[in-house]
Short mmCIF file of C-alpha atoms and ligand atoms in Angstrom, two decimals:
data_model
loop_
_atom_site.label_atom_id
_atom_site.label_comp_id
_atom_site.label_asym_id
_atom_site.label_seq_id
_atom_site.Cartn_x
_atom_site.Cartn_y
_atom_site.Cartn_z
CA UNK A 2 0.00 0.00 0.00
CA UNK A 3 0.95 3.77 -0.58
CA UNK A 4 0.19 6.09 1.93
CA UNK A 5 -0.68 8.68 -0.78
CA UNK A 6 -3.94 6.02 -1.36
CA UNK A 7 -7.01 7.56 0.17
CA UNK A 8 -8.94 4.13 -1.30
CA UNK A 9 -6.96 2.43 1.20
CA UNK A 10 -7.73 4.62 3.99
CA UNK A 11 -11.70 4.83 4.37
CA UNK A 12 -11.18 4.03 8.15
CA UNK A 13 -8.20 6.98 8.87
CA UNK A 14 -6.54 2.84 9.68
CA UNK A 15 -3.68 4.15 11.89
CA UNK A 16 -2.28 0.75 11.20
CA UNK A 17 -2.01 1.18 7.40
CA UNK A 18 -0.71 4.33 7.09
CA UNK A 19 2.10 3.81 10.12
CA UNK A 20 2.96 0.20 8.36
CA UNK A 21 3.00 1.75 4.47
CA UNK A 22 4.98 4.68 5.89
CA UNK A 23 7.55 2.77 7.76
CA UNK A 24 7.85 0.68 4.38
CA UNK A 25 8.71 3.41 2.06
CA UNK A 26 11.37 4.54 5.04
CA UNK A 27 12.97 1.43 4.92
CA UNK A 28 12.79 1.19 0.83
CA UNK A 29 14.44 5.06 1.42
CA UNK A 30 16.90 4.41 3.64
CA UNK A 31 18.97 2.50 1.02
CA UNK A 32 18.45 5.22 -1.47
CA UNK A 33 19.77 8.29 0.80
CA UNK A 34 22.78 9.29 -1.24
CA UNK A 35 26.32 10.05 0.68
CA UNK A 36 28.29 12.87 -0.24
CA UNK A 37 31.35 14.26 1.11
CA UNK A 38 30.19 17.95 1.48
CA UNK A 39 26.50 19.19 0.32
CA UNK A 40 28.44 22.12 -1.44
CA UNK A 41 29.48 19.26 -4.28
CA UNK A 42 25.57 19.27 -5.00
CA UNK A 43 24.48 22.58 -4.06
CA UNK A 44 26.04 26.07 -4.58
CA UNK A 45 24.70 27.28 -1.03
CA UNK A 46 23.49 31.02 -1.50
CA UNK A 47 22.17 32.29 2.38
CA UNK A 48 20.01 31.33 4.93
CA UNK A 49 15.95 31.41 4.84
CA UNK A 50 15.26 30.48 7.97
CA UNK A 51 16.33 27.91 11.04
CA UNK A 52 13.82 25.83 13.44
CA UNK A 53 13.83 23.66 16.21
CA UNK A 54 15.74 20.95 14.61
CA UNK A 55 17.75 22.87 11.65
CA UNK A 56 18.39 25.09 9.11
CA UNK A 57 16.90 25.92 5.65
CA UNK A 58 19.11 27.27 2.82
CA UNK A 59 18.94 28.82 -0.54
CA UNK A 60 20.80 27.11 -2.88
CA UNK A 61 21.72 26.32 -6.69
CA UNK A 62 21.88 22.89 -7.73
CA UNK A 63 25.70 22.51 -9.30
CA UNK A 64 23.73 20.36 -12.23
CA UNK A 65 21.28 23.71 -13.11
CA UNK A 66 17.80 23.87 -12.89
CA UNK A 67 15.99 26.39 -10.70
CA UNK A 68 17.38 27.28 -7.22
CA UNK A 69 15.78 24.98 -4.35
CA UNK A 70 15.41 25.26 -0.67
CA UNK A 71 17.57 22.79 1.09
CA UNK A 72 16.60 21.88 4.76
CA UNK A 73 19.56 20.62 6.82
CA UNK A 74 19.06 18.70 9.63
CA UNK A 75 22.14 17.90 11.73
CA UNK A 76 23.28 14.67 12.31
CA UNK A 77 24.28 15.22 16.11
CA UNK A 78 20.54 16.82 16.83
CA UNK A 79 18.21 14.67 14.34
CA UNK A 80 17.94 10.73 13.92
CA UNK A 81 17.94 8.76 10.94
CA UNK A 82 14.38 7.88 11.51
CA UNK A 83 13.24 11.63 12.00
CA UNK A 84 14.65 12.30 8.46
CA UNK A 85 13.34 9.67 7.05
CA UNK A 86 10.36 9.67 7.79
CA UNK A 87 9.82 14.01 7.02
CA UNK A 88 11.04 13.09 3.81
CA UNK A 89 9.07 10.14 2.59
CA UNK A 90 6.10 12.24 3.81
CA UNK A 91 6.95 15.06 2.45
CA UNK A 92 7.33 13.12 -1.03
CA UNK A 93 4.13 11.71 -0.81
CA UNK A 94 2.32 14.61 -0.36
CA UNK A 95 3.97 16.60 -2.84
CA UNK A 96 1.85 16.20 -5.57
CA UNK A 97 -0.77 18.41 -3.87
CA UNK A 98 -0.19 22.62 -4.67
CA UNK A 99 -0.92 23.32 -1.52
CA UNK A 100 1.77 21.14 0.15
CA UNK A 101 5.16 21.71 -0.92
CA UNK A 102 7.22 19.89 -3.10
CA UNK A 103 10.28 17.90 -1.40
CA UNK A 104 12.90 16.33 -4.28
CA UNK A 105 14.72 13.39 -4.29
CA UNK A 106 17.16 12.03 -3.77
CA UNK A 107 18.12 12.39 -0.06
CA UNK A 108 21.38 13.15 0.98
CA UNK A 109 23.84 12.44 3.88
CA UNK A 110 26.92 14.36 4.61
CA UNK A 111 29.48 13.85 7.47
CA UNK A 112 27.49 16.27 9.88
CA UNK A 113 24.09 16.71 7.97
CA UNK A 114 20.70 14.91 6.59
CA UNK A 115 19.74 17.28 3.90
CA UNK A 116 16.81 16.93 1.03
CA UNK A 117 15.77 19.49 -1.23
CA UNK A 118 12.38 21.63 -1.51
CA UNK A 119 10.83 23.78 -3.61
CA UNK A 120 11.52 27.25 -2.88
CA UNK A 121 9.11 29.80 -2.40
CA UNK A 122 10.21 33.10 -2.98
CA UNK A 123 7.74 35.41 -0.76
CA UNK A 124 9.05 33.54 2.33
CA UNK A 125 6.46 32.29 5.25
CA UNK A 126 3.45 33.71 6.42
CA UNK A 127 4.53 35.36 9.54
CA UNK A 128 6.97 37.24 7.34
CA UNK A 129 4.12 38.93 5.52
CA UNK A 130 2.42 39.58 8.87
CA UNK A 131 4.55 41.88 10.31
CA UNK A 132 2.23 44.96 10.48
CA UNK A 133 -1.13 44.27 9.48
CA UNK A 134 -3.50 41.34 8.67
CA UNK A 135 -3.87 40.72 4.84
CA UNK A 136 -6.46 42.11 3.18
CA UNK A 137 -10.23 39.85 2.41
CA UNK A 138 -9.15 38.26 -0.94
CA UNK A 139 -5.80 37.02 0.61
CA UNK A 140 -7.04 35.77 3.80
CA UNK A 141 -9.32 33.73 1.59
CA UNK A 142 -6.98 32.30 -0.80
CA UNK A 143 -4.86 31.49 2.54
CA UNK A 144 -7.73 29.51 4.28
CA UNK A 145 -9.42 27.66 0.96
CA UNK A 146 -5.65 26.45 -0.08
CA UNK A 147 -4.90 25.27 3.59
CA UNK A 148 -8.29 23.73 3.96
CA UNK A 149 -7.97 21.97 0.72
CA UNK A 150 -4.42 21.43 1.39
CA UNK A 151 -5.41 19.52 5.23
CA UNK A 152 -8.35 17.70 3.48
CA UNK A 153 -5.83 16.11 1.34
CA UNK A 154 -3.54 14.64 4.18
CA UNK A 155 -6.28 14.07 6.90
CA UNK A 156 -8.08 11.83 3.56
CA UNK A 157 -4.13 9.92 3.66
CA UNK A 158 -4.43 9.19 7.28
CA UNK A 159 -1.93 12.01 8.25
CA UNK A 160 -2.18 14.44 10.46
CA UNK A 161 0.04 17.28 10.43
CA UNK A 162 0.73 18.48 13.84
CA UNK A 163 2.50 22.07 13.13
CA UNK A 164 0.04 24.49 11.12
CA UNK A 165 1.19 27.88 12.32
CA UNK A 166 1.98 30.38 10.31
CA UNK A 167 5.74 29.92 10.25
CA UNK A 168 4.66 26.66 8.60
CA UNK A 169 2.73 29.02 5.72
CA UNK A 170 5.11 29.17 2.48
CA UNK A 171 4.26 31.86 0.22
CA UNK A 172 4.90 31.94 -3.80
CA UNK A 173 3.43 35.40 -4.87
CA UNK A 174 2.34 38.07 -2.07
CA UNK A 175 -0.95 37.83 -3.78
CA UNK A 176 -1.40 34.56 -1.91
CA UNK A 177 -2.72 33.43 -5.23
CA UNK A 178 -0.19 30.29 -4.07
CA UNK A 179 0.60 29.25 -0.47
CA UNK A 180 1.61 26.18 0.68
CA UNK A 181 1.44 24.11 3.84
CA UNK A 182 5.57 23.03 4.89
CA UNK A 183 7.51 21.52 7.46
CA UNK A 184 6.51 17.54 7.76
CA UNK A 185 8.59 17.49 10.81
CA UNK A 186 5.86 16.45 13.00
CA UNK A 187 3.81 15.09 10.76
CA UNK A 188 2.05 11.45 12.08
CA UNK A 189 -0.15 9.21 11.16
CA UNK A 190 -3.44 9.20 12.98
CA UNK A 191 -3.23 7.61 16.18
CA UNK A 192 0.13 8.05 16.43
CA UNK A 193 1.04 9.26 20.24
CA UNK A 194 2.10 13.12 20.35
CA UNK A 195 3.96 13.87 23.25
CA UNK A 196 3.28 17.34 25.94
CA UNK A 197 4.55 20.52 23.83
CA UNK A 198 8.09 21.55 25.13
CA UNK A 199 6.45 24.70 26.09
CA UNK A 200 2.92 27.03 25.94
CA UNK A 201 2.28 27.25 22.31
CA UNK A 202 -0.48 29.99 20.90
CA UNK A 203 -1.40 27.36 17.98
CA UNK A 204 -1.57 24.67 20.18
CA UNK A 205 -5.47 23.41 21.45
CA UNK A 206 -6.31 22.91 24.93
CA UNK A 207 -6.12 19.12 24.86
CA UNK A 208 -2.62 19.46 23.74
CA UNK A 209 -1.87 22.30 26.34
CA UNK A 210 -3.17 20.25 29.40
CA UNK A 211 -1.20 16.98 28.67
CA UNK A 212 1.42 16.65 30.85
CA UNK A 213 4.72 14.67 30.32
CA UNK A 214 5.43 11.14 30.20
CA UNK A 215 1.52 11.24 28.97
CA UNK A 216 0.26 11.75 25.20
CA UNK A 217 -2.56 11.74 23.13
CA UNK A 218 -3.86 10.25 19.82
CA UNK A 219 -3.76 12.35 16.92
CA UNK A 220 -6.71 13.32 15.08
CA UNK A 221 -7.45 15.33 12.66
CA UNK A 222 -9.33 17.75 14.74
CA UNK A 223 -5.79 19.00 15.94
CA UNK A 224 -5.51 20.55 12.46
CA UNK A 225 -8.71 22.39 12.58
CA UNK A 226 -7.88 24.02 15.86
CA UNK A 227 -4.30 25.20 13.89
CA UNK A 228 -6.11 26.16 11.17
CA UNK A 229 -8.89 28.47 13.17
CA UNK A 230 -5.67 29.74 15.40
CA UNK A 231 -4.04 30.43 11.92
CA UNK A 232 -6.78 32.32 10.16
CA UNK A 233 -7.12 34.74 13.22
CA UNK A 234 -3.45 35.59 12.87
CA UNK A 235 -3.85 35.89 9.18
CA UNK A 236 -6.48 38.44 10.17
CA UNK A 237 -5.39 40.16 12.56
CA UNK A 238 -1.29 39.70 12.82
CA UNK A 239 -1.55 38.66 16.46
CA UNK A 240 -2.71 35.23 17.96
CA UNK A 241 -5.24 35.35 19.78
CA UNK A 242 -3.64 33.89 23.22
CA UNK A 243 -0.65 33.23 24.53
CA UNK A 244 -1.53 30.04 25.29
CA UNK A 245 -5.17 27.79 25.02
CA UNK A 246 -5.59 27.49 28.75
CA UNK A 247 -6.84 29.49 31.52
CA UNK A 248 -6.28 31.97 32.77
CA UNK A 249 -4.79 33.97 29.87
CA UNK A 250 -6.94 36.82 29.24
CA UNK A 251 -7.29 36.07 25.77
CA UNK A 252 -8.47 32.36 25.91
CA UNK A 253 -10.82 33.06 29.08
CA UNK A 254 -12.46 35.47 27.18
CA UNK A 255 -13.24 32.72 23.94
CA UNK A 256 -13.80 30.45 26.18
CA UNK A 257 -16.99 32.10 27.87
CA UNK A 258 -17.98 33.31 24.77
CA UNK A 259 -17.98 29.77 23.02
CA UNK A 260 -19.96 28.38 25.55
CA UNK A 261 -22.56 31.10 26.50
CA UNK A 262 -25.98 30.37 26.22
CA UNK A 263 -27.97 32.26 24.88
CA UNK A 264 -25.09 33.64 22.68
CA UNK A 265 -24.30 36.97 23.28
CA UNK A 266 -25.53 39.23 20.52
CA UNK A 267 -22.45 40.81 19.56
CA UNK A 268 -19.19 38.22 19.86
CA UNK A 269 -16.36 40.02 22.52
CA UNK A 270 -13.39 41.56 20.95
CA UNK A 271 -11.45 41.02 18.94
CA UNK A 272 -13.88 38.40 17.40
CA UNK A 273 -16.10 40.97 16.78
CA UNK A 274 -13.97 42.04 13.53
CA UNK A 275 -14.77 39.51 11.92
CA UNK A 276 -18.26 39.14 9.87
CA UNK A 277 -20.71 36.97 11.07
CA UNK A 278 -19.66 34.21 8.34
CA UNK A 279 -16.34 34.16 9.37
CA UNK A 280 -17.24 33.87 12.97
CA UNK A 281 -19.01 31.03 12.33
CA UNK A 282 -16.61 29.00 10.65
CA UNK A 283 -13.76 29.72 13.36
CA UNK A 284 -15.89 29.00 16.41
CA UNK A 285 -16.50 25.70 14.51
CA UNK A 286 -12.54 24.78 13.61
CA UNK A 287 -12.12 26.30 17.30
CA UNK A 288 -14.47 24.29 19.47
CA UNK A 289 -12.99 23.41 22.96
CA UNK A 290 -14.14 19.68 22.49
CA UNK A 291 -12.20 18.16 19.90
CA UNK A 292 -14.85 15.95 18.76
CA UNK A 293 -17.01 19.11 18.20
CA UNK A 294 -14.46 20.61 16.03
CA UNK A 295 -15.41 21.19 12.30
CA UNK A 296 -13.25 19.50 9.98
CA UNK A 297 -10.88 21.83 8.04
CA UNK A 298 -13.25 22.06 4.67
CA UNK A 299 -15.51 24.16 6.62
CA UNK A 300 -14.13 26.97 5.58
CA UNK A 301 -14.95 26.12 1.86
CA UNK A 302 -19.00 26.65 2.93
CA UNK A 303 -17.94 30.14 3.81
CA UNK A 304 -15.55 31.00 1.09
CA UNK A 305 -18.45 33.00 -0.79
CA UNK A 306 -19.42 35.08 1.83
CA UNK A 307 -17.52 38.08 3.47
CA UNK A 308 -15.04 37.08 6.12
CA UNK A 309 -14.12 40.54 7.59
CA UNK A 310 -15.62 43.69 8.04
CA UNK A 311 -14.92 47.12 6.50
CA UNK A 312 -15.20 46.10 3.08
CA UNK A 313 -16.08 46.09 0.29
CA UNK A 314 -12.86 45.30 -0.74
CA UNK A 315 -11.56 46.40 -4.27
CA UNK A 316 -10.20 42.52 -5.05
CA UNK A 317 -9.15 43.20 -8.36
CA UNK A 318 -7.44 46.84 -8.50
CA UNK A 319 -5.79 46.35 -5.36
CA UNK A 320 -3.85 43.19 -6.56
CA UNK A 321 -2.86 44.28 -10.11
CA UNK A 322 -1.76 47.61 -8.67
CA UNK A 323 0.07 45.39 -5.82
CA UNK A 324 1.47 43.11 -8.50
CA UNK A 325 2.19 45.49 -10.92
CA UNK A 326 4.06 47.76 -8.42
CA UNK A 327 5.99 44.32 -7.40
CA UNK A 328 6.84 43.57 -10.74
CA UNK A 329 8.77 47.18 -11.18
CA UNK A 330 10.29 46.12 -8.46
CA UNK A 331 11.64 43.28 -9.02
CA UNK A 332 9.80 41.58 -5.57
CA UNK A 333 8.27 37.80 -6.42
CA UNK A 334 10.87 37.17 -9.07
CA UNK A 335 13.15 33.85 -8.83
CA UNK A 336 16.06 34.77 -6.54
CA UNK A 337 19.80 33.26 -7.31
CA UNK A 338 18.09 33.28 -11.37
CA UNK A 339 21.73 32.71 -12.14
CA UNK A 340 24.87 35.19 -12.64
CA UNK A 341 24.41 35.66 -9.00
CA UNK A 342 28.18 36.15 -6.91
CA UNK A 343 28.27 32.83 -4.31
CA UNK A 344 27.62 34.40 -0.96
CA UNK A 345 30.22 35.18 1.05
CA UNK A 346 30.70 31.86 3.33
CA UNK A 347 27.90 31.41 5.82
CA UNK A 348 27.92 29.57 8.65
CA UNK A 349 26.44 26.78 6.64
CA UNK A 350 29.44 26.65 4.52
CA UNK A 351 32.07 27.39 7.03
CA UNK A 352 30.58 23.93 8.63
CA UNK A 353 30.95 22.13 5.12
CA UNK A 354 34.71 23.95 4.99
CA UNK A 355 35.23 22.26 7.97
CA UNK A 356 33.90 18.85 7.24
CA UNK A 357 36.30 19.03 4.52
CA UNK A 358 39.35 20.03 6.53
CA UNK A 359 38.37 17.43 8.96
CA UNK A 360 38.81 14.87 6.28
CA UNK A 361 41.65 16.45 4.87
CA UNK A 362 43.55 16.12 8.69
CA UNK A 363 42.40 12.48 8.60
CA UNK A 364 43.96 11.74 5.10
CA UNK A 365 46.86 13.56 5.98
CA UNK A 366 47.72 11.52 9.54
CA UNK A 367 46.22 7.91 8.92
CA UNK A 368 47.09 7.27 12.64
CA UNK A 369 44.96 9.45 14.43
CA UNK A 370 41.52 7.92 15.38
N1 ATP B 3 10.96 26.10 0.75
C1 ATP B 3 11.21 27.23 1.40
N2 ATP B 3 11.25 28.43 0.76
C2 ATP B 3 11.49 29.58 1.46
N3 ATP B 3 11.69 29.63 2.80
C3 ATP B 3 11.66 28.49 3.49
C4 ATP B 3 11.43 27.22 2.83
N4 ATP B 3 11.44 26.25 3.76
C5 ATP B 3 11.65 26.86 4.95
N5 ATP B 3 11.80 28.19 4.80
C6 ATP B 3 12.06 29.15 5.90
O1 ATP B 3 12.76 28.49 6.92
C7 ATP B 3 11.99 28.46 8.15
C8 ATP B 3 12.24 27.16 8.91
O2 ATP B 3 11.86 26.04 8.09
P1 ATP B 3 11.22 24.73 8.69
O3 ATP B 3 9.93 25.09 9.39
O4 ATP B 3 11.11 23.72 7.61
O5 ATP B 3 12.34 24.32 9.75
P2 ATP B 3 12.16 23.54 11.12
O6 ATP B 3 13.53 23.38 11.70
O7 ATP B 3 11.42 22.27 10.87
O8 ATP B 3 11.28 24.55 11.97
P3 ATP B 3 10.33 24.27 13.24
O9 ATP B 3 11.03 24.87 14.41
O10 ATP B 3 9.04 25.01 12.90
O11 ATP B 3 10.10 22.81 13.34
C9 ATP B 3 10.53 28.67 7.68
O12 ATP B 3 9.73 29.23 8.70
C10 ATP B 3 10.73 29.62 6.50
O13 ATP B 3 10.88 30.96 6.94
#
């Protein structure tokens, strides 16, 4: 079995999907490709971001083709299962837009797991949330692409465990294409998640009471609750809490108005910016019982109506004039397009430099262990 068959996976069968993933990890692992530095591959070109577990890179494969992002997970932090299994995931899910693309083949280096992605040149989606919120059409391209993007995985018995928006990549700052990234913690179904190493503002309350050694199954219904938590911020530019619990100010005050009955007639700020549609839909992907929680394509019901107030919104002027003005200046186009200088060496290199020296010192005294 595949585990990008949803045929297969009527019943979300956690023991399917954990049994056809571990299969394609062990077909993998004798495919992962050993080099002696990644920089005999890759012309490295700068940084685009670093996580938990490692770093992300620009970079120019030495064979041509368009430049890639290259995620670098070190050997001493991440184990060969962890990269494994990120990368068969992320290669079975990359035939959907809204999840992005991860290229084979794999690659080992003396200090790094590496694989390849596509790169997306607007960045993530807290990047473009600096400021403000995005505007109505945006935020709805956002939340119909990640909803249809969810529905896919969720349909593959995966569930993916991380949708912030840090986890957002964004191709055009139209948001005419996003995509969902970072399979790190992706899982199938089931599959135990551990307490989160600390209070996390897209984490739901479920996830925020466990405490360690315990865990919980995961469902599906965790990715609705990142996905309301996600829209909000795409909204607004803030999260809504610090954390899902009590007694942050934030939380109490969603918490009493999810559960009020009669429902208050007007919702308490800062809910109350959104429309009545779009109120709806994240009270749904934001219920406190995870088996009340809508499932992701909810937001699809709403996508014809208005999602925030203060419109109407001028769709199509404002985005040509956006587009146009980013076109004059140069924003959205392919970075490292070739004739580009190398970058001066980065840290990333400096640790390939050194990998090679290493090996160099080892040629040059066979003795020393
Ligand atoms: N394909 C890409 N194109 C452009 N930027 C990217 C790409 N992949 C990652 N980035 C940037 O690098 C950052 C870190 O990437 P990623 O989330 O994959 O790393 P991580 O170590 O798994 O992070 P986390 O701590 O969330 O687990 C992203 O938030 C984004 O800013």
């Amino acid at each position: 079995m595949e585990i990008g068959d949803p045929e297969s996976l009527e019943d979300g069968d956690f023991e399917d999907t954990a049994s056809a993933l571990q299969s394609l990890m062990d077909f993998t692992a004798g495919m992962v490709t050993p080099v002696r530095t990644l920089r005999s591959r890759y012309r490295l070109v700068r940084e685009l971001g670093a996580g938990t577990y490692g770093r992300v890179l620009l970079a120019r494969p030495r064979r041509g083709g368009p430049p890639v992002a290259l995620k670098l997970l070190p050997r001493a932090r991440a184990s060969w299962p962890t990269f494994l299994r990120e990368f068969c995931v992320g290669r079975c899910v990359s035939c959907h837009s809204g999840l992005l693309s991860t290229l084979a083949p794999p690659l080992q280096s003396p200090h790094h797991y590496a694989f390849a992605q596509e790169y997306a040149p607007c960045g993530d989606l807290s990047g473009m949330l600096e400021d403000r919120g995005l505007p109505e059409p945006r935020l709805k391209r956002v939340g119909v692409q990640l909803a249809r993007a969810l529905d896919f995985l969720h349909a593959r018995g995966l569930v993916h465990a991380d949708v912030k928006p840090d986890n957002v990549l964004v191709f055009d700052r139209a948001c005419r294409r996003v995509a969902l990234a970072d399979f790190g913690l992706t899982r199938p179904e089931g599959s135990p998640a551990p307490a989160p190493p600390g209070p996390l503002p897209s984490a739901p309350p479920e996830l925020c009471l466990l405490r360690p050694p315990d865990t919980l199954a995961l469902r599906p219904e965790l990715d609705s609750w990142g996905l309301g938590v996600l829209l909000f911020c795409a909204a607004t530019a803030h999260f809504p809490w610090s954390v899902a619990l009590a007694p942050d100010p934030g939380f109490e005050a969603f918490a009493i108005w999810q559960t009020a009955c009669p429902q208050p007639a007007l919702p308490p700020a800062p809910w109350d910016q959104f429309s009545p549609a779009a109120q709806a839909f994240l009270r749904g992907l934001l219920a406190l019982e995870p088996e009340e929680r809508s499932r992701p394509t909810a937001v699809l019901d709403w996508a014809g109506e208005a999602w925030l107030g203060g419109g109407p919104w001028p769709e199509v002027e404002e985005e040509e004039e956006e587009e146009l003005q980013e076109d004059s200046e140069g924003g959205g186009k392919e970075e490292g397009a070739g004739g580009e200088e190398e970058a001066s060496l980065d840290e990333a290199e400096q640790e390939e430099e050194a990998e090679q020296e290493e090996e160099g010192a080892r040629r040059a005294s066979p003795g020393t262990p």
